[in-house]
Amino acid sequence: EISFCAHAILGREALVVQYTLEDEDYVDNPLVIGEPFIRFYAGQPIQLDAVNLGTLCLIDSRPRRFSETDKDTLNSLALWVENELKLSLYSVSQKELMEKVTSLQRKSLVDSDTGCWNQKGLDKLASSEMSRARRNLETVALILMEVGYQPELSKFIVGTTRQMFYKAIAQRIRRSLRPHDMVAKLKENYFLVFLGDCNNEMATTLTQRILRNISVERLRLSDKTIKPTVKVGVTCNEETDIWSFTL
């Protein structure tokens, strides 16, 4: 009854209150006259399948000016959130595959060191995802990464240490991506990421996020400090008619 978001969610456009003490609709709101003493609010409804689910909002304890450019930025961020919600519901190929196969078959599709899909799992999923994208006229992108480390550490990064290294790299890659994106560990030191419903701009953003997360923090394994290195290639079928790929 007193929530600002309860008002914002009723519309489609952003609700902006630049100074609550000068707005007759909110000046006596309990959240204004008491904790947390709201002085500024901007909330953009989040919509999925024509239903407002919630809001993406900014709240401050002091008044702020909010321009039309700021509104456009907030709306763009809200659209990103809506896209994430949509994709988390619609990209179900990975879940479908895991439900169809037995536990023994599942092991043959997953890289045991990293928990990523292996080449066999990638082949099954990529074919399904490409078919889905083509039916829905969605663009897709691929990121191929060659991951390494300082050459002088080669004799130390073997066996269990090597497994731990690539497991840590896989975790950093997953942390950089959207929930539905597919990560595969290929032979040797290669990872491939399949990005469904992803244009060139989004693919670039996600690639930069991966590079930042891999290189920002050194790894400490077996008393050795390792600085991961990565070479990246990115491709997207936006504005093309290419709906297949071969690795």
Coordinates of C-alpha atoms in Angstrom, one line a residue:
E1 CA 0.0 0.0 0.0
I2 CA 2.9 2.4 0.6
S3 CA 5.4 1.1 -1.9
F4 CA 6.6 3.4 -4.7
C5 CA 6.9 0.3 -6.9
A6 CA 3.3 -0.5 -6.4
H7 CA 2.5 2.7 -8.3
A8 CA 5.2 2.2 -10.9
I9 CA 4.1 -1.3 -11.8
L10 CA 0.6 -0.1 -12.8
G11 CA 2.0 1.6 -15.9
R12 CA 4.4 0.9 -18.7
E13 CA 6.4 4.1 -18.6
A14 CA 8.9 5.0 -15.9
L15 CA 7.6 6.6 -12.8
V16 CA 9.9 9.4 -11.7
V17 CA 9.7 11.5 -8.5
Q18 CA 12.6 13.9 -8.5
Y19 CA 11.9 15.3 -5.0
T20 CA 9.3 13.6 -2.9
L21 CA 8.8 16.6 -0.5
E22 CA 7.6 18.7 -3.4
D23 CA 5.2 16.0 -4.8
E24 CA 1.7 16.0 -3.3
D25 CA 1.2 12.4 -4.1
Y26 CA 4.2 11.2 -2.0
V27 CA 5.0 14.0 0.5
D28 CA 3.1 12.2 3.3
N29 CA 4.2 8.7 2.3
P30 CA 5.5 6.7 5.4
L31 CA 8.7 5.9 3.4
V32 CA 9.3 9.6 2.9
I33 CA 8.5 11.0 6.4
G34 CA 10.2 8.0 8.0
E35 CA 12.9 5.4 7.3
P36 CA 14.5 5.2 4.7
F37 CA 13.5 8.9 4.1
I38 CA 13.1 8.5 0.3
R39 CA 13.7 11.8 -1.6
F40 CA 14.1 10.5 -5.1
Y41 CA 12.6 7.5 -7.0
A42 CA 12.7 6.3 -10.6
G43 CA 11.1 3.0 -11.4
Q44 CA 10.7 1.3 -14.8
P45 CA 8.2 -1.6 -15.0
I46 CA 9.6 -5.0 -16.0
Q47 CA 7.3 -6.9 -18.3
L48 CA 7.1 -10.5 -19.5
D49 CA 4.4 -11.8 -21.9
A50 CA 2.4 -8.5 -21.5
V51 CA 2.4 -8.8 -17.7
N52 CA 4.2 -6.4 -15.4
L53 CA 6.2 -8.5 -13.0
G54 CA 8.1 -5.9 -11.0
T55 CA 10.2 -2.8 -11.5
L56 CA 13.8 -1.9 -12.0
C57 CA 14.2 1.2 -9.7
L58 CA 16.6 3.7 -8.4
I59 CA 16.0 5.2 -4.9
D60 CA 18.0 7.9 -3.1
S61 CA 17.8 9.7 0.2
R62 CA 18.4 13.0 -1.5
P63 CA 16.6 14.7 -4.5
R64 CA 18.0 14.2 -8.0
R65 CA 17.4 15.5 -11.5
F66 CA 16.4 12.8 -14.0
S67 CA 16.6 13.8 -17.6
E68 CA 15.0 12.2 -20.7
T69 CA 18.4 10.6 -21.4
D70 CA 18.4 9.1 -17.9
K71 CA 14.9 7.7 -18.6
D72 CA 16.1 6.2 -21.9
T73 CA 19.0 4.6 -20.0
L74 CA 16.8 3.1 -17.3
N75 CA 14.4 1.8 -20.0
S76 CA 17.3 0.2 -21.8
L77 CA 18.4 -1.6 -18.7
A78 CA 14.9 -2.7 -18.0
L79 CA 14.7 -4.2 -21.5
W80 CA 17.9 -6.1 -20.8
V81 CA 16.3 -7.5 -17.7
E82 CA 13.2 -8.5 -19.7
N83 CA 15.4 -10.2 -22.3
E84 CA 17.2 -12.2 -19.6
L85 CA 13.8 -13.3 -18.1
K86 CA 12.6 -14.3 -21.5
L87 CA 15.7 -16.3 -22.4
S88 CA 15.8 -18.1 -19.1
L89 CA 12.4 -19.4 -19.9
Y90 CA 12.7 -20.1 -23.6
S91 CA 16.2 -21.6 -23.9
V92 CA 15.5 -25.1 -22.6
S93 CA 17.6 -27.3 -24.8
Q94 CA 20.2 -28.0 -22.2
K95 CA 17.5 -28.9 -19.6
E96 CA 15.7 -31.1 -22.1
L97 CA 18.9 -33.0 -23.0
M98 CA 19.7 -33.7 -19.4
E99 CA 16.2 -35.0 -18.7
K100 CA 16.3 -37.3 -21.7
V101 CA 19.5 -39.1 -21.1
T102 CA 20.5 -41.5 -18.3
S103 CA 23.1 -40.7 -15.7
L104 CA 25.6 -42.9 -17.5
Q105 CA 24.9 -41.2 -20.8
R106 CA 25.1 -37.8 -19.1
K107 CA 28.7 -38.5 -18.0
S108 CA 29.7 -39.0 -21.6
L109 CA 28.4 -35.5 -22.5
V110 CA 30.2 -33.6 -19.8
D111 CA 33.9 -32.8 -19.3
S112 CA 34.8 -34.4 -16.0
D113 CA 37.4 -31.8 -15.0
T114 CA 35.3 -28.6 -15.5
G115 CA 31.7 -29.7 -15.5
C116 CA 31.3 -28.0 -18.9
W117 CA 29.8 -29.8 -21.9
N118 CA 32.4 -31.7 -23.9
Q119 CA 32.6 -32.0 -27.7
K120 CA 29.9 -34.7 -27.8
G121 CA 27.5 -32.7 -25.6
L122 CA 28.2 -29.5 -27.7
D123 CA 27.4 -31.3 -30.9
K124 CA 24.0 -32.4 -29.6
L125 CA 23.1 -29.1 -28.0
A126 CA 24.4 -26.8 -30.8
S127 CA 22.3 -28.6 -33.4
S128 CA 19.2 -28.2 -31.3
E129 CA 19.9 -24.6 -30.4
M130 CA 20.6 -23.6 -34.0
S131 CA 17.4 -25.2 -35.2
R132 CA 15.5 -23.3 -32.5
A133 CA 17.1 -20.1 -33.4
R134 CA 16.3 -20.5 -37.1
R135 CA 12.7 -21.2 -36.4
N136 CA 12.4 -18.1 -34.2
L137 CA 14.6 -16.0 -36.5
E138 CA 17.0 -15.3 -33.6
T139 CA 20.7 -14.5 -34.0
V140 CA 23.3 -16.5 -32.3
A141 CA 27.0 -16.0 -31.5
L142 CA 30.0 -18.2 -30.7
I143 CA 33.0 -17.3 -28.6
L144 CA 36.1 -19.5 -29.0
M145 CA 38.9 -19.2 -26.4
E146 CA 42.4 -20.5 -26.1
V147 CA 43.4 -20.3 -22.5
G148 CA 47.0 -20.6 -21.2
Y149 CA 49.5 -19.4 -18.6
Q150 CA 53.1 -18.4 -18.3
P151 CA 55.3 -20.8 -20.3
E152 CA 57.8 -21.2 -17.4
L153 CA 55.0 -22.8 -15.3
S154 CA 54.3 -25.6 -17.8
K155 CA 56.3 -28.2 -15.8
F156 CA 54.3 -27.4 -12.7
I157 CA 50.8 -27.3 -14.2
V158 CA 50.2 -31.0 -14.7
G159 CA 47.9 -33.6 -13.3
T160 CA 45.6 -32.4 -10.6
T161 CA 47.0 -28.8 -10.7
R162 CA 46.1 -28.7 -14.4
Q163 CA 42.6 -29.9 -13.7
M164 CA 42.1 -27.3 -10.9
F165 CA 43.4 -24.6 -13.3
Y166 CA 40.8 -25.3 -16.0
K167 CA 38.1 -25.8 -13.4
A168 CA 38.8 -22.3 -12.1
I169 CA 38.8 -20.9 -15.6
A170 CA 35.4 -22.5 -16.4
Q171 CA 34.0 -21.0 -13.2
R172 CA 35.1 -17.5 -14.3
I173 CA 33.6 -18.0 -17.8
R174 CA 30.3 -19.1 -16.4
R175 CA 30.2 -16.2 -13.9
S176 CA 30.6 -13.8 -17.0
L177 CA 27.6 -15.2 -18.9
R178 CA 23.8 -15.3 -18.8
P179 CA 22.2 -18.3 -17.1
H180 CA 21.2 -20.0 -20.3
D181 CA 24.4 -19.6 -22.3
M182 CA 26.2 -22.9 -23.1
V183 CA 29.9 -23.5 -22.2
A184 CA 31.9 -26.4 -23.7
K185 CA 35.4 -27.5 -22.9
L186 CA 37.0 -28.8 -26.1
K187 CA 40.3 -30.7 -26.4
E188 CA 43.5 -29.4 -24.9
N189 CA 43.0 -25.8 -23.7
Y190 CA 40.0 -24.6 -25.7
F191 CA 36.6 -23.4 -24.5
L192 CA 33.6 -22.6 -26.7
V193 CA 30.6 -20.5 -25.6
F194 CA 27.3 -20.7 -27.5
L195 CA 25.2 -17.6 -27.1
G196 CA 21.5 -18.0 -28.1
D197 CA 19.4 -15.0 -29.1
C198 CA 22.5 -12.8 -29.1
N199 CA 23.5 -10.0 -31.5
N200 CA 27.0 -8.6 -32.2
E201 CA 26.7 -5.9 -29.5
M202 CA 25.7 -8.4 -26.8
A203 CA 28.4 -10.9 -27.9
T204 CA 31.0 -8.2 -27.6
T205 CA 29.8 -7.2 -24.1
L206 CA 29.9 -10.8 -22.9
T207 CA 33.3 -11.4 -24.4
Q208 CA 34.7 -8.3 -22.6
R209 CA 33.2 -9.6 -19.4
I210 CA 34.9 -13.0 -19.8
L211 CA 38.3 -11.4 -20.5
R212 CA 38.0 -9.1 -17.5
N213 CA 37.0 -12.0 -15.2
I214 CA 39.7 -14.3 -16.4
S215 CA 42.5 -11.8 -16.2
V216 CA 41.6 -9.5 -13.3
E217 CA 42.7 -11.9 -10.6
R218 CA 45.6 -14.3 -10.6
L219 CA 45.2 -17.9 -9.6
R220 CA 47.0 -19.5 -6.6
L221 CA 47.4 -23.2 -7.2
S222 CA 50.0 -25.5 -5.6
D223 CA 51.9 -22.6 -4.2
K224 CA 52.2 -21.1 -7.6
T225 CA 50.8 -17.8 -8.7
I226 CA 49.3 -18.2 -12.2
K227 CA 48.3 -15.4 -14.5
P228 CA 45.8 -16.8 -17.0
T229 CA 46.1 -15.7 -20.7
V230 CA 43.4 -16.0 -23.3
K231 CA 43.0 -15.5 -27.0
V232 CA 39.5 -15.0 -28.2
G233 CA 37.6 -15.2 -31.5
V234 CA 33.9 -14.1 -31.8
T235 CA 31.4 -14.6 -34.6
C236 CA 27.7 -13.9 -34.9
N237 CA 25.2 -14.6 -37.7
E238 CA 23.5 -11.2 -37.3
E239 CA 22.5 -9.9 -40.8
T240 CA 23.6 -13.1 -42.4
D241 CA 21.9 -16.3 -43.6
I242 CA 24.3 -18.7 -41.9
W243 CA 22.5 -21.2 -39.7
S244 CA 25.1 -23.9 -39.2
F245 CA 28.7 -24.3 -38.1
T246 CA 31.4 -26.9 -38.0
L247 CA 34.3 -27.2 -35.4

